[in-house]
mmCIF file of C-alpha atoms and ligand atoms in Angstrom:
data_model
loop_
_atom_site.group_PDB
_atom_site.id
_atom_site.type_symbol
_atom_site.label_atom_id
_atom_site.label_comp_id
_atom_site.label_asym_id
_atom_site.label_seq_id
_atom_site.Cartn_x
_atom_site.Cartn_y
_atom_site.Cartn_z
ATOM 1 C CA MET P 1 -14.039 111.059 -72.484
ATOM 2 C CA ASP P 2 -13.783 108.181 -70.067
ATOM 3 C CA TRP P 3 -10.979 106.233 -71.579
ATOM 4 C CA ARG P 4 -7.821 104.762 -70.150
ATOM 5 C CA THR P 5 -4.399 104.418 -71.651
ATOM 6 C CA ALA P 6 -1.953 101.605 -70.969
ATOM 7 C CA ASN P 7 -0.139 103.913 -68.538
ATOM 8 C CA GLU P 8 -3.122 103.909 -66.231
ATOM 9 C CA LEU P 9 -3.680 100.145 -66.492
ATOM 10 C CA ILE P 10 -0.122 99.195 -65.493
ATOM 11 C CA PRO P 11 1.145 100.686 -62.199
ATOM 12 C CA LEU P 12 4.205 102.336 -63.778
ATOM 13 C CA SER P 13 4.505 105.077 -61.164
ATOM 14 C CA TYR P 14 4.209 102.526 -58.338
ATOM 15 C CA PHE P 15 6.989 100.436 -59.919
ATOM 16 C CA LYS P 16 9.158 103.537 -60.302
ATOM 17 C CA GLU P 17 8.682 104.531 -56.682
ATOM 18 C CA ILE P 18 9.372 101.070 -55.296
ATOM 19 C CA ARG P 19 12.469 100.577 -57.503
ATOM 20 C CA ALA P 20 13.858 103.691 -55.808
ATOM 21 C CA SER P 21 12.678 103.062 -52.242
ATOM 22 C CA SER P 22 12.528 99.293 -51.732
ATOM 23 C CA PRO P 23 13.762 97.336 -54.761
ATOM 24 C CA VAL P 24 13.995 94.061 -52.807
ATOM 25 C CA SER P 25 11.017 94.063 -50.449
ATOM 26 C CA PHE P 26 9.829 91.515 -47.931
ATOM 27 C CA LYS P 27 6.179 90.580 -47.333
ATOM 28 C CA LYS P 28 5.775 89.218 -43.828
ATOM 29 C CA GLU P 29 2.275 87.736 -44.280
ATOM 30 C CA THR P 30 3.442 85.437 -47.066
ATOM 31 C CA ASP P 31 7.128 85.133 -46.064
ATOM 32 C CA SER P 32 7.988 86.156 -49.612
ATOM 33 C CA TRP P 33 10.087 88.703 -51.502
ATOM 34 C CA ASP P 34 9.305 91.030 -54.391
ATOM 35 C CA VAL P 35 12.193 92.037 -56.645
ATOM 36 C CA PHE P 36 11.820 95.034 -58.972
ATOM 37 C CA LYS P 37 15.197 96.054 -60.513
ATOM 38 C CA TYR P 38 16.265 94.786 -63.956
ATOM 39 C CA GLU P 39 19.700 93.517 -62.850
ATOM 40 C CA ASP P 40 18.209 91.566 -59.914
ATOM 41 C CA VAL P 41 15.433 90.071 -62.035
ATOM 42 C CA LYS P 42 18.003 88.964 -64.626
ATOM 43 C CA THR P 43 20.308 87.538 -61.926
ATOM 44 C CA ILE P 44 17.501 85.459 -60.432
ATOM 45 C CA PHE P 45 16.443 84.140 -63.863
ATOM 46 C CA SER P 46 20.084 83.148 -64.500
ATOM 47 C CA ASP P 47 20.811 81.534 -61.144
ATOM 48 C CA HIS P 48 19.041 78.202 -60.779
ATOM 49 C CA GLU P 49 21.586 77.140 -58.129
ATOM 50 C CA HIS P 50 20.113 79.664 -55.685
ATOM 51 C CA PHE P 51 16.596 80.098 -57.080
ATOM 52 C CA SER P 52 14.473 77.065 -57.907
ATOM 53 C CA SER P 53 11.578 76.691 -60.369
ATOM 54 C CA GLN P 54 10.600 73.340 -58.862
ATOM 55 C CA GLY P 55 6.880 72.604 -58.597
ATOM 56 C CA VAL P 56 5.086 71.309 -55.543
ATOM 57 C CA GLU P 57 6.033 67.640 -55.387
ATOM 58 C CA THR P 58 2.872 66.275 -53.778
ATOM 59 C CA THR P 59 0.525 67.489 -56.499
ATOM 60 C CA LYS P 60 -0.619 65.547 -59.556
ATOM 61 C CA ASP P 61 -0.992 68.753 -61.547
ATOM 62 C CA PRO P 62 0.741 68.057 -64.893
ATOM 63 C CA ILE P 63 1.911 71.687 -65.059
ATOM 64 C CA GLU P 64 3.828 71.207 -61.811
ATOM 65 C CA ALA P 65 5.585 68.236 -63.430
ATOM 66 C CA SER P 66 6.284 70.121 -66.663
ATOM 67 C CA VAL P 67 9.516 71.636 -68.023
ATOM 68 C CA LEU P 68 8.495 75.060 -66.644
ATOM 69 C CA ARG P 69 8.657 73.775 -63.058
ATOM 70 C CA GLN P 70 11.850 71.696 -63.163
ATOM 71 C CA ASP P 71 15.454 72.453 -62.194
ATOM 72 C CA PRO P 72 18.518 70.862 -63.792
ATOM 73 C CA PRO P 73 19.294 68.068 -64.466
ATOM 74 C CA LYS P 74 15.636 67.086 -65.047
ATOM 75 C CA HIS P 75 14.952 70.423 -66.761
ATOM 76 C CA ARG P 76 17.750 69.908 -69.289
ATOM 77 C CA GLN P 77 16.476 66.482 -70.231
ATOM 78 C CA LEU P 78 12.815 67.544 -70.596
ATOM 79 C CA ARG P 79 13.759 70.713 -72.466
ATOM 80 C CA MET P 80 15.883 68.737 -74.955
ATOM 81 C CA LEU P 81 12.954 66.429 -75.599
ATOM 82 C CA VAL P 82 10.222 69.028 -76.040
ATOM 83 C CA SER P 83 12.515 71.321 -78.086
ATOM 84 C CA GLN P 84 12.690 68.587 -80.720
ATOM 85 C CA ALA P 85 8.989 69.124 -81.358
ATOM 86 C CA PHE P 86 9.401 72.900 -81.458
ATOM 87 C CA VAL P 87 12.159 73.451 -84.020
ATOM 88 C CA PRO P 88 12.542 76.845 -85.781
ATOM 89 C CA ARG P 89 12.009 75.327 -89.242
ATOM 90 C CA VAL P 90 8.621 73.922 -88.160
ATOM 91 C CA ILE P 91 7.546 77.244 -86.624
ATOM 92 C CA GLU P 92 8.616 79.245 -89.701
ATOM 93 C CA GLY P 93 6.718 76.760 -91.883
ATOM 94 C CA LEU P 94 3.471 77.734 -90.119
ATOM 95 C CA THR P 95 3.500 81.189 -91.780
ATOM 96 C CA PRO P 96 0.944 80.461 -94.551
ATOM 97 C CA LYS P 97 -1.366 78.695 -92.089
ATOM 98 C CA ILE P 98 -1.269 81.594 -89.608
ATOM 99 C CA GLU P 99 -1.876 84.093 -92.432
ATOM 100 C CA ALA P 100 -4.906 82.089 -93.550
ATOM 101 C CA ILE P 101 -6.270 81.979 -89.978
ATOM 102 C CA ALA P 102 -5.774 85.751 -89.476
ATOM 103 C CA ASN P 103 -7.472 86.511 -92.801
ATOM 104 C CA ALA P 104 -10.380 84.165 -92.059
ATOM 105 C CA LEU P 105 -10.952 85.986 -88.746
ATOM 106 C CA CYS P 106 -10.873 89.329 -90.619
ATOM 107 C CA ASP P 107 -13.390 87.976 -93.188
ATOM 108 C CA GLN P 108 -15.789 87.149 -90.373
ATOM 109 C CA MET P 109 -15.620 90.729 -89.063
ATOM 110 C CA GLU P 110 -15.664 92.483 -92.414
ATOM 111 C CA ALA P 111 -19.425 92.561 -92.887
ATOM 112 C CA SER P 112 -20.253 94.072 -89.511
ATOM 113 C CA GLY P 113 -17.501 96.727 -89.616
ATOM 114 C CA LYS P 114 -16.920 96.172 -85.889
ATOM 115 C CA MET P 115 -15.090 93.686 -83.760
ATOM 116 C CA ASP P 116 -13.994 92.951 -80.270
ATOM 117 C CA GLY P 117 -10.199 92.948 -80.449
ATOM 118 C CA LEU P 118 -10.078 90.169 -77.871
ATOM 119 C CA HIS P 119 -12.951 87.826 -78.575
ATOM 120 C CA ASP P 120 -13.003 88.071 -82.358
ATOM 121 C CA PHE P 121 -9.274 88.259 -83.064
ATOM 122 C CA ALA P 122 -6.523 88.204 -80.422
ATOM 123 C CA SER P 123 -8.025 85.313 -78.457
ATOM 124 C CA PRO P 124 -9.060 82.797 -81.185
ATOM 125 C CA LEU P 125 -5.882 83.234 -83.249
ATOM 126 C CA PRO P 126 -3.331 81.502 -80.945
ATOM 127 C CA ILE P 127 -5.864 78.840 -79.946
ATOM 128 C CA ILE P 128 -6.515 77.850 -83.575
ATOM 129 C CA VAL P 129 -2.766 77.899 -84.312
ATOM 130 C CA ILE P 130 -1.910 75.587 -81.416
ATOM 131 C CA ALA P 131 -4.823 73.267 -82.287
ATOM 132 C CA GLU P 132 -3.404 73.040 -85.838
ATOM 133 C CA MET P 133 0.090 72.368 -84.500
ATOM 134 C CA LEU P 134 -1.106 69.641 -82.176
ATOM 135 C CA GLY P 135 -3.174 68.074 -84.959
ATOM 136 C CA ILE P 136 -6.558 68.426 -83.220
ATOM 137 C CA PRO P 137 -9.272 67.403 -85.713
ATOM 138 C CA GLN P 138 -11.626 70.174 -86.861
ATOM 139 C CA ASP P 139 -14.623 68.557 -85.108
ATOM 140 C CA ASP P 140 -12.926 68.813 -81.705
ATOM 141 C CA ARG P 141 -11.954 72.490 -81.997
ATOM 142 C CA GLU P 142 -14.879 73.835 -79.938
ATOM 143 C CA ARG P 143 -14.063 71.457 -77.101
ATOM 144 C CA PHE P 144 -10.414 72.445 -77.363
ATOM 145 C CA LYS P 145 -11.263 76.142 -77.097
ATOM 146 C CA ALA P 146 -13.432 75.499 -74.032
ATOM 147 C CA TRP P 147 -10.493 73.695 -72.360
ATOM 148 C CA SER P 148 -8.125 76.496 -73.225
ATOM 149 C CA ASP P 149 -10.518 79.077 -71.719
ATOM 150 C CA ALA P 150 -11.064 77.006 -68.566
ATOM 151 C CA LEU P 151 -7.324 76.571 -67.998
ATOM 152 C CA VAL P 152 -6.796 80.298 -67.649
ATOM 153 C CA GLY P 153 -10.101 80.996 -65.879
ATOM 154 C CA ASN P 154 -10.500 81.444 -62.133
ATOM 155 C CA ASN P 155 -12.639 78.358 -61.467
ATOM 156 C CA SER P 156 -10.300 75.801 -59.864
ATOM 157 C CA GLU P 157 -12.865 72.985 -59.899
ATOM 158 C CA ARG P 158 -13.356 73.445 -63.643
ATOM 159 C CA TYR P 159 -9.564 73.693 -64.065
ATOM 160 C CA TYR P 160 -8.950 70.230 -62.598
ATOM 161 C CA GLN P 161 -11.964 68.724 -64.352
ATOM 162 C CA CYS P 162 -10.678 70.041 -67.639
ATOM 163 C CA GLN P 163 -7.161 68.697 -66.976
ATOM 164 C CA GLN P 164 -8.740 65.268 -66.480
ATOM 165 C CA GLU P 165 -10.719 65.531 -69.708
ATOM 166 C CA MET P 166 -7.627 66.654 -71.580
ATOM 167 C CA SER P 167 -5.559 63.810 -70.129
ATOM 168 C CA VAL P 168 -8.041 61.236 -71.453
ATOM 169 C CA TYR P 169 -8.262 62.977 -74.818
ATOM 170 C CA PHE P 170 -4.501 63.451 -75.352
ATOM 171 C CA THR P 171 -3.645 59.925 -74.142
ATOM 172 C CA ALA P 172 -5.855 58.541 -76.909
ATOM 173 C CA ILE P 173 -4.282 60.842 -79.514
ATOM 174 C CA ALA P 174 -0.738 59.989 -78.317
ATOM 175 C CA ASP P 175 -1.488 56.247 -78.606
ATOM 176 C CA GLN P 176 -2.858 56.748 -82.079
ATOM 177 C CA ARG P 177 0.153 58.816 -83.213
ATOM 178 C CA ARG P 178 2.565 56.158 -81.942
ATOM 179 C CA LEU P 179 0.916 53.686 -84.297
ATOM 180 C CA GLU P 180 0.368 56.082 -87.180
ATOM 181 C CA PRO P 181 2.672 59.112 -86.985
ATOM 182 C CA GLN P 182 1.428 62.288 -88.661
ATOM 183 C CA ASP P 183 3.171 65.574 -89.421
ATOM 184 C CA ASP P 184 2.113 67.164 -86.125
ATOM 185 C CA LEU P 185 3.527 68.148 -82.746
ATOM 186 C CA ILE P 186 2.137 65.190 -80.792
ATOM 187 C CA SER P 187 3.728 62.729 -83.242
ATOM 188 C CA ARG P 188 7.068 64.517 -82.802
ATOM 189 C CA LEU P 189 6.685 64.525 -78.998
ATOM 190 C CA VAL P 190 6.034 60.776 -78.747
ATOM 191 C CA ARG P 191 9.033 60.085 -81.031
ATOM 192 C CA ALA P 192 11.485 62.525 -79.375
ATOM 193 C CA LYS P 193 14.573 60.911 -77.795
ATOM 194 C CA ALA P 194 17.434 62.336 -75.693
ATOM 195 C CA ASP P 195 20.115 60.440 -73.748
ATOM 196 C CA GLY P 196 18.222 57.240 -74.549
ATOM 197 C CA GLU P 197 15.124 58.619 -72.764
ATOM 198 C CA GLN P 198 11.658 59.361 -74.109
ATOM 199 C CA LEU P 199 8.788 61.387 -72.680
ATOM 200 C CA SER P 200 6.335 59.459 -70.513
ATOM 201 C CA ASP P 201 2.608 59.710 -71.298
ATOM 202 C CA LEU P 202 2.138 62.082 -68.357
ATOM 203 C CA GLU P 203 4.950 64.291 -69.669
ATOM 204 C CA VAL P 204 3.494 64.391 -73.199
ATOM 205 C CA ILE P 205 0.097 65.369 -71.802
ATOM 206 C CA GLY P 206 1.615 67.817 -69.328
ATOM 207 C CA PHE P 207 3.451 69.507 -72.187
ATOM 208 C CA CYS P 208 0.280 69.760 -74.336
ATOM 209 C CA ILE P 209 -1.548 71.365 -71.421
ATOM 210 C CA LEU P 210 1.420 73.656 -70.713
ATOM 211 C CA LEU P 211 1.310 74.897 -74.309
ATOM 212 C CA LEU P 212 -2.275 76.053 -73.806
ATOM 213 C CA VAL P 213 -1.594 77.623 -70.415
ATOM 214 C CA ALA P 214 1.725 79.264 -71.344
ATOM 215 C CA GLY P 215 1.035 80.106 -74.962
ATOM 216 C CA ASN P 216 -2.532 81.224 -75.525
ATOM 217 C CA GLU P 217 -3.390 83.971 -73.102
ATOM 218 C CA THR P 218 0.116 85.451 -73.288
ATOM 219 C CA THR P 219 0.012 85.772 -77.083
ATOM 220 C CA THR P 220 -3.568 87.068 -76.938
ATOM 221 C CA ASN P 221 -2.468 89.785 -74.526
ATOM 222 C CA LEU P 222 0.526 90.703 -76.664
ATOM 223 C CA ILE P 223 -1.712 91.181 -79.723
ATOM 224 C CA SER P 224 -4.353 93.183 -77.851
ATOM 225 C CA SER P 225 -1.757 95.369 -76.107
ATOM 226 C CA ALA P 226 -0.213 96.042 -79.517
ATOM 227 C CA LEU P 227 -3.626 97.190 -80.816
ATOM 228 C CA LEU P 228 -4.041 99.415 -77.751
ATOM 229 C CA LEU P 229 -0.600 101.016 -78.053
ATOM 230 C CA ILE P 230 -0.808 101.483 -81.827
ATOM 231 C CA ASP P 231 -4.224 103.089 -81.460
ATOM 232 C CA SER P 232 -3.060 105.480 -78.762
ATOM 233 C CA HIS P 233 0.092 106.534 -80.691
ATOM 234 C CA ALA P 234 -1.064 108.040 -83.992
ATOM 235 C CA ASP P 235 2.523 108.611 -85.176
ATOM 236 C CA VAL P 236 3.357 104.931 -84.649
ATOM 237 C CA LYS P 237 0.274 103.858 -86.573
ATOM 238 C CA GLU P 238 1.241 106.117 -89.459
ATOM 239 C CA GLN P 239 4.773 104.674 -89.567
ATOM 240 C CA LEU P 240 3.514 101.088 -89.469
ATOM 241 C CA LEU P 241 0.989 101.742 -92.225
ATOM 242 C CA ALA P 242 3.753 103.227 -94.370
ATOM 243 C CA ASP P 243 6.201 100.400 -93.643
ATOM 244 C CA ARG P 244 4.914 97.020 -92.415
ATOM 245 C CA SER P 245 8.499 95.805 -91.872
ATOM 246 C CA LEU P 246 8.576 97.959 -88.704
ATOM 247 C CA VAL P 247 5.954 95.699 -87.069
ATOM 248 C CA PRO P 248 8.423 93.211 -85.464
ATOM 249 C CA GLN P 249 10.411 95.967 -83.714
ATOM 250 C CA ALA P 250 7.169 97.649 -82.627
ATOM 251 C CA LEU P 251 6.112 94.326 -81.077
ATOM 252 C CA GLU P 252 9.404 94.100 -79.151
ATOM 253 C CA GLU P 253 8.541 97.481 -77.662
ATOM 254 C CA VAL P 254 5.003 96.267 -76.819
ATOM 255 C CA LEU P 255 6.594 93.265 -75.062
ATOM 256 C CA ARG P 256 8.740 95.647 -73.028
ATOM 257 C CA TYR P 257 6.082 98.270 -72.388
ATOM 258 C CA CYS P 258 3.106 96.007 -71.566
ATOM 259 C CA SER P 259 4.848 92.730 -70.687
ATOM 260 C CA PRO P 260 2.137 90.023 -70.946
ATOM 261 C CA VAL P 261 3.770 88.079 -68.091
ATOM 262 C CA GLN P 262 4.279 90.686 -65.361
ATOM 263 C CA THR P 263 5.828 88.412 -62.764
ATOM 264 C CA MET P 264 7.287 84.907 -62.364
ATOM 265 C CA ILE P 265 7.947 82.946 -59.208
ATOM 266 C CA ARG P 266 11.031 81.233 -57.821
ATOM 267 C CA THR P 267 11.775 79.600 -54.451
ATOM 268 C CA VAL P 268 15.023 80.399 -52.640
ATOM 269 C CA LYS P 269 17.216 77.280 -52.609
ATOM 270 C CA LYS P 270 20.403 78.647 -50.987
ATOM 271 C CA THR P 271 20.830 81.729 -48.788
ATOM 272 C CA THR P 272 21.444 84.774 -50.979
ATOM 273 C CA VAL P 273 22.119 88.421 -50.169
ATOM 274 C CA LEU P 274 20.550 90.869 -52.602
ATOM 275 C CA ARG P 275 20.958 94.636 -52.096
ATOM 276 C CA GLY P 276 21.700 94.010 -48.416
ATOM 277 C CA GLN P 277 18.636 91.799 -47.844
ATOM 278 C CA THR P 278 19.082 88.143 -46.851
ATOM 279 C CA LEU P 279 16.830 85.708 -48.707
ATOM 280 C CA THR P 280 16.631 82.311 -46.988
ATOM 281 C CA PRO P 281 15.807 78.823 -48.326
ATOM 282 C CA GLY P 282 12.099 78.069 -48.738
ATOM 283 C CA GLN P 283 11.037 81.698 -49.206
ATOM 284 C CA MET P 284 9.186 82.620 -52.386
ATOM 285 C CA VAL P 285 10.379 85.354 -54.711
ATOM 286 C CA ASN P 286 8.177 87.282 -57.138
ATOM 287 C CA ILE P 287 10.379 88.532 -59.941
ATOM 288 C CA TRP P 288 8.733 91.556 -61.514
ATOM 289 C CA ILE P 289 9.382 91.474 -65.260
ATOM 290 C CA GLY P 290 6.876 94.324 -65.684
ATOM 291 C CA SER P 291 8.996 96.591 -63.471
ATOM 292 C CA ALA P 292 12.402 95.406 -64.785
ATOM 293 C CA ASN P 293 11.330 96.329 -68.312
ATOM 294 C CA HIS P 294 10.756 99.942 -67.176
ATOM 295 C CA ASP P 295 13.984 100.248 -65.171
ATOM 296 C CA GLU P 296 15.533 103.674 -65.832
ATOM 297 C CA ASP P 297 19.057 102.257 -65.240
ATOM 298 C CA ILE P 298 18.668 100.174 -68.414
ATOM 299 C CA PHE P 299 16.083 101.938 -70.586
ATOM 300 C CA GLU P 300 16.266 105.635 -71.389
ATOM 301 C CA HIS P 301 12.857 107.321 -70.896
ATOM 302 C CA PRO P 302 11.388 103.941 -69.967
ATOM 303 C CA ASP P 303 7.781 105.135 -69.839
ATOM 304 C CA ILE P 304 7.865 106.369 -73.430
ATOM 305 C CA PHE P 305 6.651 103.910 -76.077
ATOM 306 C CA ASP P 306 9.419 104.095 -78.670
ATOM 307 C CA ILE P 307 9.321 101.542 -81.491
ATOM 308 C CA HIS P 308 12.844 102.570 -82.569
ATOM 309 C CA ARG P 309 14.411 101.702 -79.209
ATOM 310 C CA ASN P 310 17.723 100.014 -79.937
ATOM 311 C CA PRO P 311 18.921 97.953 -78.175
ATOM 312 C CA ASN P 312 15.796 96.715 -76.423
ATOM 313 C CA PRO P 313 16.994 93.972 -74.046
ATOM 314 C CA HIS P 314 13.581 93.384 -72.429
ATOM 315 C CA LEU P 315 12.968 90.316 -70.258
ATOM 316 C CA ALA P 316 9.380 89.657 -71.392
ATOM 317 C CA PHE P 317 10.228 86.068 -72.410
ATOM 318 C CA GLY P 318 12.372 85.457 -69.328
ATOM 319 C CA HIS P 319 16.092 84.721 -69.429
ATOM 320 C CA GLY P 320 18.430 81.744 -69.039
ATOM 321 C CA ILE P 321 17.516 78.067 -69.130
ATOM 322 C CA HIS P 322 13.736 78.619 -68.940
ATOM 323 C CA PHE P 323 13.728 81.262 -71.705
ATOM 324 C CA CYS P 324 10.325 81.002 -73.395
ATOM 325 C CA LEU P 325 10.218 78.027 -75.720
ATOM 326 C CA GLY P 326 7.350 79.631 -77.651
ATOM 327 C CA ALA P 327 9.016 83.039 -78.216
ATOM 328 C CA GLN P 328 9.551 82.460 -81.931
ATOM 329 C CA LEU P 329 5.961 81.296 -82.368
ATOM 330 C CA ALA P 330 4.559 84.222 -80.344
ATOM 331 C CA ARG P 331 6.614 86.689 -82.408
ATOM 332 C CA LEU P 332 5.464 85.134 -85.689
ATOM 333 C CA GLU P 333 1.774 84.998 -84.703
ATOM 334 C CA SER P 334 1.683 88.560 -83.403
ATOM 335 C CA LYS P 335 3.572 89.894 -86.449
ATOM 336 C CA ILE P 336 1.105 88.264 -88.832
ATOM 337 C CA ALA P 337 -1.882 89.353 -86.709
ATOM 338 C CA ILE P 338 -0.889 93.028 -86.676
ATOM 339 C CA GLN P 339 0.284 93.155 -90.303
ATOM 340 C CA THR P 340 -2.951 91.495 -91.467
ATOM 341 C CA LEU P 341 -5.166 93.842 -89.470
ATOM 342 C CA LEU P 342 -3.284 96.936 -90.697
ATOM 343 C CA THR P 343 -3.632 95.737 -94.290
ATOM 344 C CA ARG P 344 -7.271 94.730 -94.087
ATOM 345 C CA PHE P 345 -8.529 97.593 -91.881
ATOM 346 C CA PRO P 346 -6.056 100.493 -92.040
ATOM 347 C CA GLU P 347 -8.603 102.843 -90.465
ATOM 348 C CA PHE P 348 -9.266 100.670 -87.411
ATOM 349 C CA HIS P 349 -9.591 102.470 -84.101
ATOM 350 C CA LEU P 350 -10.652 101.566 -80.591
ATOM 351 C CA ASP P 351 -14.164 102.527 -79.565
ATOM 352 C CA ARG P 352 -13.324 105.180 -76.997
ATOM 353 C CA SER P 353 -16.755 105.149 -75.405
ATOM 354 C CA HIS P 354 -15.723 101.824 -73.877
ATOM 355 C CA VAL P 355 -13.765 101.898 -70.602
ATOM 356 C CA LEU P 356 -10.903 99.410 -70.785
ATOM 357 C CA GLU P 357 -10.583 97.102 -67.820
ATOM 358 C CA ARG P 358 -7.538 95.078 -66.861
ATOM 359 C CA ILE P 359 -8.031 91.283 -66.534
ATOM 360 C CA ASP P 360 -8.287 90.059 -62.934
ATOM 361 C CA SER P 361 -4.675 88.982 -62.575
ATOM 362 C CA TRP P 362 -1.529 90.553 -61.201
ATOM 363 C CA MET P 363 0.651 87.957 -62.930
ATOM 364 C CA MET P 364 -0.581 88.735 -66.421
ATOM 365 C CA PHE P 365 -1.243 92.006 -68.160
ATOM 366 C CA GLY P 366 -4.141 92.254 -70.578
ATOM 367 C CA VAL P 367 -7.542 93.865 -70.977
ATOM 368 C CA LYS P 368 -10.953 92.211 -70.794
ATOM 369 C CA GLN P 369 -12.691 93.599 -73.851
ATOM 370 C CA MET P 370 -11.665 95.885 -76.656
ATOM 371 C CA PRO P 371 -14.439 97.095 -78.980
ATOM 372 C CA ILE P 372 -12.907 98.230 -82.281
ATOM 373 C CA ILE P 373 -14.440 100.148 -85.167
ATOM 374 C CA LEU P 374 -12.926 98.866 -88.374
ATOM 375 C CA ARG P 375 -13.616 101.729 -90.732
HETATM 376 C C1 HEM T 1 8.443 80.023 -70.617
HETATM 377 C C2 HEM T 1 6.575 84.417 -71.556
HETATM 378 C C3 HEM T 1 4.313 82.632 -75.483
HETATM 379 C C4 HEM T 1 5.642 78.188 -74.180
HETATM 380 C C5 HEM T 1 8.165 81.372 -70.561
HETATM 381 C C6 HEM T 1 8.750 82.294 -69.610
HETATM 382 C C7 HEM T 1 8.187 83.521 -69.861
HETATM 383 C C8 HEM T 1 7.290 83.381 -70.983
HETATM 384 C C9 HEM T 1 8.464 84.815 -69.096
HETATM 385 C C10 HEM T 1 9.803 81.968 -68.543
HETATM 386 C C11 HEM T 1 9.220 81.332 -67.336
HETATM 387 C C12 HEM T 1 10.223 81.118 -66.215
HETATM 388 O O1 HEM T 1 11.405 81.490 -66.321
HETATM 389 O O2 HEM T 1 9.816 80.571 -65.184
HETATM 390 C C13 HEM T 1 5.816 84.298 -72.706
HETATM 391 C C14 HEM T 1 5.192 85.428 -73.397
HETATM 392 C C15 HEM T 1 4.560 84.923 -74.504
HETATM 393 C C16 HEM T 1 4.774 83.490 -74.505
HETATM 394 C C17 HEM T 1 5.273 86.877 -72.947
HETATM 395 C C18 HEM T 1 3.751 85.609 -75.567
HETATM 396 C C19 HEM T 1 3.860 86.873 -75.871
HETATM 397 C C20 HEM T 1 4.492 81.284 -75.489
HETATM 398 C C21 HEM T 1 3.983 80.375 -76.494
HETATM 399 C C22 HEM T 1 4.322 79.130 -76.106
HETATM 400 C C23 HEM T 1 5.087 79.233 -74.873
HETATM 401 C C24 HEM T 1 3.211 80.795 -77.747
HETATM 402 C C25 HEM T 1 4.045 77.805 -76.762
HETATM 403 C C26 HEM T 1 3.042 77.560 -77.562
HETATM 404 C C27 HEM T 1 6.502 78.309 -73.115
HETATM 405 C C28 HEM T 1 7.130 77.166 -72.447
HETATM 406 C C29 HEM T 1 7.930 77.695 -71.421
HETATM 407 C C30 HEM T 1 7.778 79.150 -71.471
HETATM 408 C C31 HEM T 1 6.949 75.699 -72.810
HETATM 409 C C32 HEM T 1 8.782 76.903 -70.419
HETATM 410 C C33 HEM T 1 10.198 76.802 -70.883
HETATM 411 C C34 HEM T 1 11.116 76.170 -69.845
HETATM 412 O O3 HEM T 1 10.745 76.115 -68.671
HETATM 413 O O4 HEM T 1 12.204 75.714 -70.227
HETATM 414 N N1 HEM T 1 7.311 82.064 -71.403
HETATM 415 N N2 HEM T 1 5.539 83.165 -73.409
HETATM 416 N N3 HEM T 1 5.168 80.562 -74.533
HETATM 417 N N4 HEM T 1 6.921 79.480 -72.503
HETATM 418 FE FE1 HEM T 1 6.325 81.326 -73.031
#
């Protein structure tokens, strides 16, 4: 049987070895550092005085100007503004909509008895949810999906072209919502106020694009990794089928075990000594969430998938001021996705004649295709 488990797709043994031998390692070719231990990863996330998230200033890329790539005080101001459009009550209120979307996707697959876990389920779900939140009209959904796909693809020409198209499209929607506010995210963004400031057009558009880049592929990968891990742990599947309320804690363990974002980047702002190594201003640092979440100093038997792990202080959503703004939404979407699939197709299992392949990215963890037999 030519079939791979998550353990073979993520370099767990490499991470283990390097945590022991060279937890803060320097790469001469790129003048950059890689940091692998949990405590160091957490320290860097917490310390924006020494480690900057700042984007490249010369670029017009709206992502570089977004909340993700700002340091205080600009970060605080932008975060206060965009958080107003992302309040817990609004996210919780999406439950019936997300359930309807998950069930509609299951209806489409029901007749054939087969699906691709990615293309038919884990990928469309977050895209439809965010389109609903933003208030994208039904007729524009196909275009919206194409943009979302292009933003995470490898074609840089298409990436910039699609940012341009989205800028034109969202500027028109923002103008319209200023005149006639609706109950959607864009209307809340254009109205948001903090310290007497409002978001500029570029910031509203940058945030809309950021939501697609930061929110879609990550949630897709969380859902598909959950399917993979549930399928390869028969005892877990049995427990979840018997008690659906265990799904949220199982998803926390998926976030730890197969962290969708494997690494984030910071730039050294002030000289810092970490485990005897001197990091100097201007150098880049890759902070390895994927390794931190398997650190044996924090997690007992880290390479065992244990849905009853308690506590489970994983760093999959980051830590500190940039902590994922979409964490609540990602948790809600993935909970509904997995609970719906378990209810609709309790006998689902991965087609083991298919060899799983990891997506072409070292920053993200996910698989390319996932044929599933539903019953
Ligand atoms: C930030 C992971 C889903 C929006 C982050 C960060 C991580 C992360 C690690 C911190 C980045 C840093 O410190 O530089 C994830 C994972 C997700 C997910 C694993 C799914 C499983 C989402 C969703 C949305 C979203 C669904 C919105 C629709 C954001 C935003 C930020 C962010 C706006 C920037 C926050 C800031 O800089 O203050 N995410 N994310 N994420 N995420 Fe997520």
